[in-house]
JSON list of C-alpha atoms in Angstrom, two decimals:
[
{"chain": "M", "resi": 5, "resn": "MET", "atom": "CA", "xyz": [0.22, 0.06, -0.40]},
{"chain": "M", "resi": 6, "resn": "GLU", "atom": "CA", "xyz": [2.80, 2.33, 0.70]},
{"chain": "M", "resi": 7, "resn": "ASN", "atom": "CA", "xyz": [4.38, 2.47, -2.85]},
{"chain": "M", "resi": 8, "resn": "GLY", "atom": "CA", "xyz": [1.62, 3.38, -5.20]},
{"chain": "M", "resi": 9, "resn": "ALA", "atom": "CA", "xyz": [-0.22, 6.01, -2.13]},
{"chain": "M", "resi": 10, "resn": "SER", "atom": "CA", "xyz": [1.09, 9.18, -4.48]},
{"chain": "M", "resi": 11, "resn": "ASP", "atom": "CA", "xyz": [0.08, 7.99, -7.67]},
{"chain": "M", "resi": 12, "resn": "SER", "atom": "CA", "xyz": [-3.51, 8.27, -8.10]},
{"chain": "M", "resi": 13, "resn": "LYS", "atom": "CA", "xyz": [-3.80, 5.57, -10.55]},
{"chain": "M", "resi": 14, "resn": "ASP", "atom": "CA", "xyz": [-2.75, 2.70, -7.91]},
{"chain": "M", "resi": 15, "resn": "PRO", "atom": "CA", "xyz": [-5.58, 1.33, -5.53]},
{"chain": "M", "resi": 16, "resn": "SER", "atom": "CA", "xyz": [-4.60, 3.29, -2.16]},
{"chain": "M", "resi": 17, "resn": "GLY", "atom": "CA", "xyz": [-4.22, 7.12, -4.66]},
{"chain": "M", "resi": 18, "resn": "PHE", "atom": "CA", "xyz": [-7.31, 5.90, -5.69]},
{"chain": "M", "resi": 19, "resn": "LEU", "atom": "CA", "xyz": [-9.19, 5.49, -3.25]},
{"chain": "M", "resi": 20, "resn": "SER", "atom": "CA", "xyz": [-7.71, 8.87, -1.40]},
{"chain": "M", "resi": 21, "resn": "GLU", "atom": "CA", "xyz": [-9.01, 10.37, -4.23]},
{"chain": "M", "resi": 22, "resn": "ILE", "atom": "CA", "xyz": [-12.91, 9.40, -3.82]},
{"chain": "M", "resi": 23, "resn": "ILE", "atom": "CA", "xyz": [-13.26, 10.09, -0.16]},
{"chain": "M", "resi": 24, "resn": "GLY", "atom": "CA", "xyz": [-16.16, 12.76, 0.50]},
{"chain": "M", "resi": 25, "resn": "THR", "atom": "CA", "xyz": [-17.48, 12.12, -3.43]},
{"chain": "M", "resi": 26, "resn": "PRO", "atom": "CA", "xyz": [-20.95, 10.15, -4.36]},
{"chain": "M", "resi": 27, "resn": "VAL", "atom": "CA", "xyz": [-19.58, 6.38, -4.73]},
{"chain": "M", "resi": 28, "resn": "THR", "atom": "CA", "xyz": [-20.95, 2.46, -5.61]},
{"chain": "M", "resi": 29, "resn": "VAL", "atom": "CA", "xyz": [-20.32, -0.40, -3.41]},
{"chain": "M", "resi": 30, "resn": "LYS", "atom": "CA", "xyz": [-20.83, -3.81, -5.23]},
{"chain": "M", "resi": 31, "resn": "LEU", "atom": "CA", "xyz": [-20.75, -6.49, -2.99]},
{"chain": "M", "resi": 32, "resn": "ASN", "atom": "CA", "xyz": [-20.43, -10.24, -3.40]},
{"chain": "M", "resi": 33, "resn": "SER", "atom": "CA", "xyz": [-23.94, -10.87, -2.85]},
{"chain": "M", "resi": 34, "resn": "SER", "atom": "CA", "xyz": [-24.52, -8.56, -5.94]},
{"chain": "M", "resi": 35, "resn": "VAL", "atom": "CA", "xyz": [-26.17, -6.59, -3.06]},
{"chain": "M", "resi": 36, "resn": "VAL", "atom": "CA", "xyz": [-25.26, -2.52, -4.25]},
{"chain": "M", "resi": 37, "resn": "TYR", "atom": "CA", "xyz": [-24.73, 0.54, -1.07]},
{"chain": "M", "resi": 38, "resn": "LYS", "atom": "CA", "xyz": [-24.27, 3.57, -2.96]},
{"chain": "M", "resi": 39, "resn": "GLY", "atom": "CA", "xyz": [-23.67, 7.11, -0.57]},
{"chain": "M", "resi": 40, "resn": "LEU", "atom": "CA", "xyz": [-20.90, 9.07, 0.41]},
{"chain": "M", "resi": 41, "resn": "LEU", "atom": "CA", "xyz": [-18.13, 7.37, 0.92]},
{"chain": "M", "resi": 42, "resn": "SER", "atom": "CA", "xyz": [-16.52, 8.82, 4.39]},
{"chain": "M", "resi": 43, "resn": "SER", "atom": "CA", "xyz": [-13.35, 6.98, 4.35]},
{"chain": "M", "resi": 44, "resn": "VAL", "atom": "CA", "xyz": [-12.15, 3.06, 3.86]},
{"chain": "M", "resi": 45, "resn": "ASP", "atom": "CA", "xyz": [-8.99, 1.25, 4.78]},
{"chain": "M", "resi": 46, "resn": "GLY", "atom": "CA", "xyz": [-6.08, -1.15, 3.36]},
{"chain": "M", "resi": 47, "resn": "TYR", "atom": "CA", "xyz": [-8.86, -3.73, 4.36]},
{"chain": "M", "resi": 48, "resn": "MET", "atom": "CA", "xyz": [-11.72, -2.00, 1.83]},
{"chain": "M", "resi": 49, "resn": "ASN", "atom": "CA", "xyz": [-13.64, -2.23, 5.69]},
{"chain": "M", "resi": 50, "resn": "ILE", "atom": "CA", "xyz": [-15.95, 1.13, 3.70]},
{"chain": "M", "resi": 51, "resn": "ALA", "atom": "CA", "xyz": [-17.77, 4.15, 6.40]},
{"chain": "M", "resi": 52, "resn": "LEU", "atom": "CA", "xyz": [-20.66, 5.32, 3.82]},
{"chain": "M", "resi": 53, "resn": "GLU", "atom": "CA", "xyz": [-23.24, 8.47, 5.09]},
{"chain": "M", "resi": 54, "resn": "LYS", "atom": "CA", "xyz": [-26.33, 8.98, 2.97]},
{"chain": "M", "resi": 55, "resn": "THR", "atom": "CA", "xyz": [-26.48, 4.97, 2.16]},
{"chain": "M", "resi": 56, "resn": "GLU", "atom": "CA", "xyz": [-28.87, 3.80, 0.00]},
{"chain": "M", "resi": 57, "resn": "GLU", "atom": "CA", "xyz": [-29.54, -0.14, -0.04]},
{"chain": "M", "resi": 58, "resn": "TYR", "atom": "CA", "xyz": [-30.34, -1.89, -3.49]},
{"chain": "M", "resi": 59, "resn": "VAL", "atom": "CA", "xyz": [-31.17, -5.22, -4.08]},
{"chain": "M", "resi": 60, "resn": "ASP", "atom": "CA", "xyz": [-31.62, -6.77, -7.86]},
{"chain": "M", "resi": 61, "resn": "GLY", "atom": "CA", "xyz": [-31.78, -2.93, -8.71]},
{"chain": "M", "resi": 62, "resn": "GLU", "atom": "CA", "xyz": [-34.45, -1.63, -6.33]},
{"chain": "M", "resi": 63, "resn": "LEU", "atom": "CA", "xyz": [-33.96, 0.61, -3.38]},
{"chain": "M", "resi": 64, "resn": "ARG", "atom": "CA", "xyz": [-34.66, -1.70, -0.77]},
{"chain": "M", "resi": 65, "resn": "ARG", "atom": "CA", "xyz": [-33.31, 0.90, 1.90]},
{"chain": "M", "resi": 66, "resn": "SER", "atom": "CA", "xyz": [-31.66, 3.76, 3.30]},
{"chain": "M", "resi": 67, "resn": "TYR", "atom": "CA", "xyz": [-29.17, 4.59, 6.02]},
{"chain": "M", "resi": 68, "resn": "GLY", "atom": "CA", "xyz": [-27.91, 8.09, 7.53]},
{"chain": "M", "resi": 69, "resn": "ASP", "atom": "CA", "xyz": [-24.51, 6.39, 8.38]},
{"chain": "M", "resi": 70, "resn": "ALA", "atom": "CA", "xyz": [-23.62, 2.35, 7.41]},
{"chain": "M", "resi": 71, "resn": "PHE", "atom": "CA", "xyz": [-20.25, 0.27, 7.76]},
{"chain": "M", "resi": 72, "resn": "VAL", "atom": "CA", "xyz": [-19.54, -2.10, 5.67]},
{"chain": "M", "resi": 73, "resn": "ARG", "atom": "CA", "xyz": [-16.98, -4.87, 6.60]},
{"chain": "M", "resi": 74, "resn": "GLY", "atom": "CA", "xyz": [-14.59, -5.37, 3.26]},
{"chain": "M", "resi": 75, "resn": "ASN", "atom": "CA", "xyz": [-14.29, -8.96, 2.86]},
{"chain": "M", "resi": 76, "resn": "ASN", "atom": "CA", "xyz": [-17.54, -8.43, 1.15]},
{"chain": "M", "resi": 77, "resn": "VAL", "atom": "CA", "xyz": [-16.56, -5.85, -1.43]},
{"chain": "M", "resi": 78, "resn": "LEU", "atom": "CA", "xyz": [-16.46, -6.65, -4.56]},
{"chain": "M", "resi": 79, "resn": "TYR", "atom": "CA", "xyz": [-16.08, -3.28, -5.94]},
{"chain": "M", "resi": 80, "resn": "ILE", "atom": "CA", "xyz": [-15.54, 0.29, -5.24]},
{"chain": "M", "resi": 81, "resn": "SER", "atom": "CA", "xyz": [-17.68, 2.28, -8.61]},
{"chain": "M", "resi": 82, "resn": "ALA", "atom": "CA", "xyz": [-17.13, 6.56, -8.78]},
{"chain": "M", "resi": 83, "resn": "ASP", "atom": "CA", "xyz": [-20.37, 7.92, -9.92]},
{"chain": "W", "resi": 1, "resn": "MET", "atom": "CA", "xyz": [19.08, -19.00, -17.95]},
{"chain": "W", "resi": 2, "resn": "ALA", "atom": "CA", "xyz": [17.01, -16.97, -19.82]},
{"chain": "W", "resi": 3, "resn": "SER", "atom": "CA", "xyz": [15.49, -14.17, -17.49]},
{"chain": "W", "resi": 4, "resn": "GLN", "atom": "CA", "xyz": [12.06, -15.52, -16.62]},
{"chain": "W", "resi": 5, "resn": "LEU", "atom": "CA", "xyz": [9.14, -12.75, -16.40]},
{"chain": "W", "resi": 6, "resn": "LEU", "atom": "CA", "xyz": [7.59, -13.20, -12.97]},
{"chain": "W", "resi": 7, "resn": "PRO", "atom": "CA", "xyz": [3.53, -13.10, -12.70]},
{"chain": "W", "resi": 8, "resn": "LEU", "atom": "CA", "xyz": [3.02, -9.67, -11.79]},
{"chain": "W", "resi": 9, "resn": "GLU", "atom": "CA", "xyz": [5.68, -7.79, -13.75]},
{"chain": "W", "resi": 10, "resn": "LEU", "atom": "CA", "xyz": [3.33, -9.93, -17.02]},
{"chain": "W", "resi": 11, "resn": "ILE", "atom": "CA", "xyz": [-0.07, -7.70, -15.41]},
{"chain": "W", "resi": 12, "resn": "ASP", "atom": "CA", "xyz": [2.92, -4.69, -14.91]},
{"chain": "W", "resi": 13, "resn": "LYS", "atom": "CA", "xyz": [3.60, -4.54, -18.57]},
{"chain": "W", "resi": 14, "resn": "CYS", "atom": "CA", "xyz": [-0.22, -4.70, -19.25]},
{"chain": "W", "resi": 15, "resn": "VAL", "atom": "CA", "xyz": [-0.89, -0.62, -17.19]},
{"chain": "W", "resi": 16, "resn": "GLY", "atom": "CA", "xyz": [-2.42, 1.52, -19.23]},
{"chain": "W", "resi": 17, "resn": "SER", "atom": "CA", "xyz": [-3.79, -1.09, -21.99]},
{"chain": "W", "resi": 18, "resn": "ARG", "atom": "CA", "xyz": [-6.87, -3.61, -22.01]},
{"chain": "W", "resi": 19, "resn": "ILE", "atom": "CA", "xyz": [-7.43, -6.23, -19.66]},
{"chain": "W", "resi": 20, "resn": "TRP", "atom": "CA", "xyz": [-10.02, -8.80, -19.06]},
{"chain": "W", "resi": 21, "resn": "VAL", "atom": "CA", "xyz": [-10.80, -9.94, -16.11]},
{"chain": "W", "resi": 22, "resn": "VAL", "atom": "CA", "xyz": [-12.39, -13.62, -14.94]},
{"chain": "W", "resi": 23, "resn": "MET", "atom": "CA", "xyz": [-13.71, -13.86, -11.27]},
{"chain": "W", "resi": 24, "resn": "LYS", "atom": "CA", "xyz": [-13.94, -17.39, -9.07]},
{"chain": "W", "resi": 25, "resn": "GLY", "atom": "CA", "xyz": [-17.50, -17.70, -10.10]},
{"chain": "W", "resi": 26, "resn": "ASP", "atom": "CA", "xyz": [-19.59, -16.23, -13.03]},
{"chain": "W", "resi": 27, "resn": "LYS", "atom": "CA", "xyz": [-18.81, -12.69, -12.96]},
{"chain": "W", "resi": 28, "resn": "GLU", "atom": "CA", "xyz": [-15.95, -10.64, -15.60]},
{"chain": "W", "resi": 29, "resn": "PHE", "atom": "CA", "xyz": [-14.50, -7.66, -15.85]},
{"chain": "W", "resi": 30, "resn": "ALA", "atom": "CA", "xyz": [-12.96, -5.65, -18.80]},
{"chain": "W", "resi": 31, "resn": "GLY", "atom": "CA", "xyz": [-11.54, -2.40, -18.66]},
{"chain": "W", "resi": 32, "resn": "THR", "atom": "CA", "xyz": [-8.05, -0.46, -18.89]},
{"chain": "W", "resi": 33, "resn": "LEU", "atom": "CA", "xyz": [-6.22, -1.46, -15.98]},
{"chain": "W", "resi": 34, "resn": "LEU", "atom": "CA", "xyz": [-4.66, 2.07, -14.74]},
{"chain": "W", "resi": 35, "resn": "GLY", "atom": "CA", "xyz": [-3.18, -0.04, -11.70]},
{"chain": "W", "resi": 36, "resn": "PHE", "atom": "CA", "xyz": [-2.53, -2.97, -9.13]},
{"chain": "W", "resi": 37, "resn": "ASP", "atom": "CA", "xyz": [-1.36, -3.34, -5.68]},
{"chain": "W", "resi": 38, "resn": "ASP", "atom": "CA", "xyz": [0.75, -6.47, -4.61]},
{"chain": "W", "resi": 39, "resn": "TYR", "atom": "CA", "xyz": [-3.07, -8.39, -3.63]},
{"chain": "W", "resi": 40, "resn": "VAL", "atom": "CA", "xyz": [-3.97, -8.04, -7.71]},
{"chain": "W", "resi": 41, "resn": "ASN", "atom": "CA", "xyz": [-6.22, -5.51, -6.18]},
{"chain": "W", "resi": 42, "resn": "MET", "atom": "CA", "xyz": [-7.15, -3.43, -9.74]},
{"chain": "W", "resi": 43, "resn": "VAL", "atom": "CA", "xyz": [-8.07, -0.16, -10.45]},
{"chain": "W", "resi": 44, "resn": "LEU", "atom": "CA", "xyz": [-9.42, -0.24, -13.95]},
{"chain": "W", "resi": 45, "resn": "GLU", "atom": "CA", "xyz": [-11.41, 2.33, -16.13]},
{"chain": "W", "resi": 46, "resn": "ASP", "atom": "CA", "xyz": [-14.14, 2.46, -18.77]},
{"chain": "W", "resi": 47, "resn": "VAL", "atom": "CA", "xyz": [-15.52, -1.00, -17.12]},
{"chain": "W", "resi": 48, "resn": "THR", "atom": "CA", "xyz": [-17.86, -3.90, -17.97]},
{"chain": "W", "resi": 49, "resn": "GLU", "atom": "CA", "xyz": [-19.02, -5.70, -16.30]},
{"chain": "W", "resi": 50, "resn": "PHE", "atom": "CA", "xyz": [-20.78, -9.21, -17.38]},
{"chain": "W", "resi": 51, "resn": "ASP", "atom": "CA", "xyz": [-23.03, -11.13, -15.07]},
{"chain": "W", "resi": 52, "resn": "TYR", "atom": "CA", "xyz": [-24.32, -14.53, -15.05]},
{"chain": "W", "resi": 53, "resn": "SER", "atom": "CA", "xyz": [-27.87, -13.16, -16.32]},
{"chain": "W", "resi": 54, "resn": "GLY", "atom": "CA", "xyz": [-26.17, -12.01, -19.57]},
{"chain": "W", "resi": 55, "resn": "SER", "atom": "CA", "xyz": [-26.91, -7.94, -18.82]},
{"chain": "W", "resi": 56, "resn": "ASN", "atom": "CA", "xyz": [-23.29, -6.20, -19.12]},
{"chain": "W", "resi": 57, "resn": "ILE", "atom": "CA", "xyz": [-23.10, -3.36, -16.37]},
{"chain": "W", "resi": 58, "resn": "LYS", "atom": "CA", "xyz": [-21.12, -0.17, -18.07]},
{"chain": "W", "resi": 59, "resn": "LEU", "atom": "CA", "xyz": [-18.85, 1.18, -15.02]},
{"chain": "W", "resi": 60, "resn": "SER", "atom": "CA", "xyz": [-16.20, 4.67, -15.57]},
{"chain": "W", "resi": 61, "resn": "LYS", "atom": "CA", "xyz": [-13.58, 3.99, -12.41]},
{"chain": "W", "resi": 62, "resn": "ILE", "atom": "CA", "xyz": [-13.68, 1.14, -10.20]},
{"chain": "W", "resi": 63, "resn": "LEU", "atom": "CA", "xyz": [-11.51, -0.37, -7.47]},
{"chain": "W", "resi": 64, "resn": "LEU", "atom": "CA", "xyz": [-11.78, -4.20, -7.79]},
{"chain": "W", "resi": 65, "resn": "ASN", "atom": "CA", "xyz": [-11.13, -6.11, -5.16]},
{"chain": "W", "resi": 66, "resn": "GLY", "atom": "CA", "xyz": [-8.40, -8.81, -5.67]},
{"chain": "W", "resi": 67, "resn": "ASN", "atom": "CA", "xyz": [-9.47, -11.35, -3.32]},
{"chain": "W", "resi": 68, "resn": "ASN", "atom": "CA", "xyz": [-12.33, -13.39, -6.22]},
{"chain": "W", "resi": 69, "resn": "VAL", "atom": "CA", "xyz": [-9.83, -12.54, -9.05]},
{"chain": "W", "resi": 70, "resn": "CYS", "atom": "CA", "xyz": [-9.32, -15.93, -11.21]},
{"chain": "W", "resi": 71, "resn": "MET", "atom": "CA", "xyz": [-7.69, -15.09, -14.10]},
{"chain": "W", "resi": 72, "resn": "LEU", "atom": "CA", "xyz": [-6.27, -11.93, -16.43]},
{"chain": "W", "resi": 73, "resn": "ILE", "atom": "CA", "xyz": [-6.13, -11.68, -19.98]},
{"chain": "W", "resi": 74, "resn": "PRO", "atom": "CA", "xyz": [-4.43, -8.99, -21.48]},
{"chain": "W", "resi": 75, "resn": "GLY", "atom": "CA", "xyz": [-5.74, -7.09, -24.59]},
{"chain": "W", "resi": 76, "resn": "GLY", "atom": "CA", "xyz": [-8.85, -9.28, -23.86]},
{"chain": "W", "resi": 77, "resn": "GLU", "atom": "CA", "xyz": [-12.51, -7.58, -24.43]},
{"chain": "W", "resi": 78, "resn": "GLY", "atom": "CA", "xyz": [-14.30, -9.62, -21.97]},
{"chain": "W", "resi": 79, "resn": "PRO", "atom": "CA", "xyz": [-16.47, -12.82, -22.95]},
{"chain": "W", "resi": 80, "resn": "GLU", "atom": "CA", "xyz": [-18.35, -11.39, -26.09]},
{"chain": "W", "resi": 81, "resn": "ALA", "atom": "CA", "xyz": [-15.32, -10.94, -28.18]},
{"chain": "W", "resi": 82, "resn": "ALA", "atom": "CA", "xyz": [-13.91, -14.23, -27.21]},
{"chain": "W", "resi": 83, "resn": "THR", "atom": "CA", "xyz": [-16.66, -16.49, -28.05]},
{"chain": "W", "resi": 84, "resn": "SER", "atom": "CA", "xyz": [-17.78, -15.95, -31.97]}
]
């Protein structure tokens, strides 16, 4: 994680670039969370604000703040 | 002995070019590789996600978790270009 910290094209640089922006997080279960990315760590643990939970493309629930454990994350997409 | 190319060096040569990622399970991704780390977490741009259902999802820029990556094909444009 340390060698590419200054390079926005590497994973850690990309993460620091998208902090505070709207993101889409897809889990291995295909559930999708959309929200503002408040923080993320090296495990891809994610804290989201204004989170919306989509199951099969349909909005199921909304959360003010949400923590997603990193092992469930398939990808983080910048919106 | 001829110098051999390590697997991750092969992937390093792919930075900046199109790559096809086959995941464990049914999912596949095709996109431009911008960067990766030792876990093969990858930053991809102009991505198409190929689902088991046959639906394609377009994504502008993603960080793909390396945990479920199975295979990388340099220059690949996804399953539809490969099966003809």
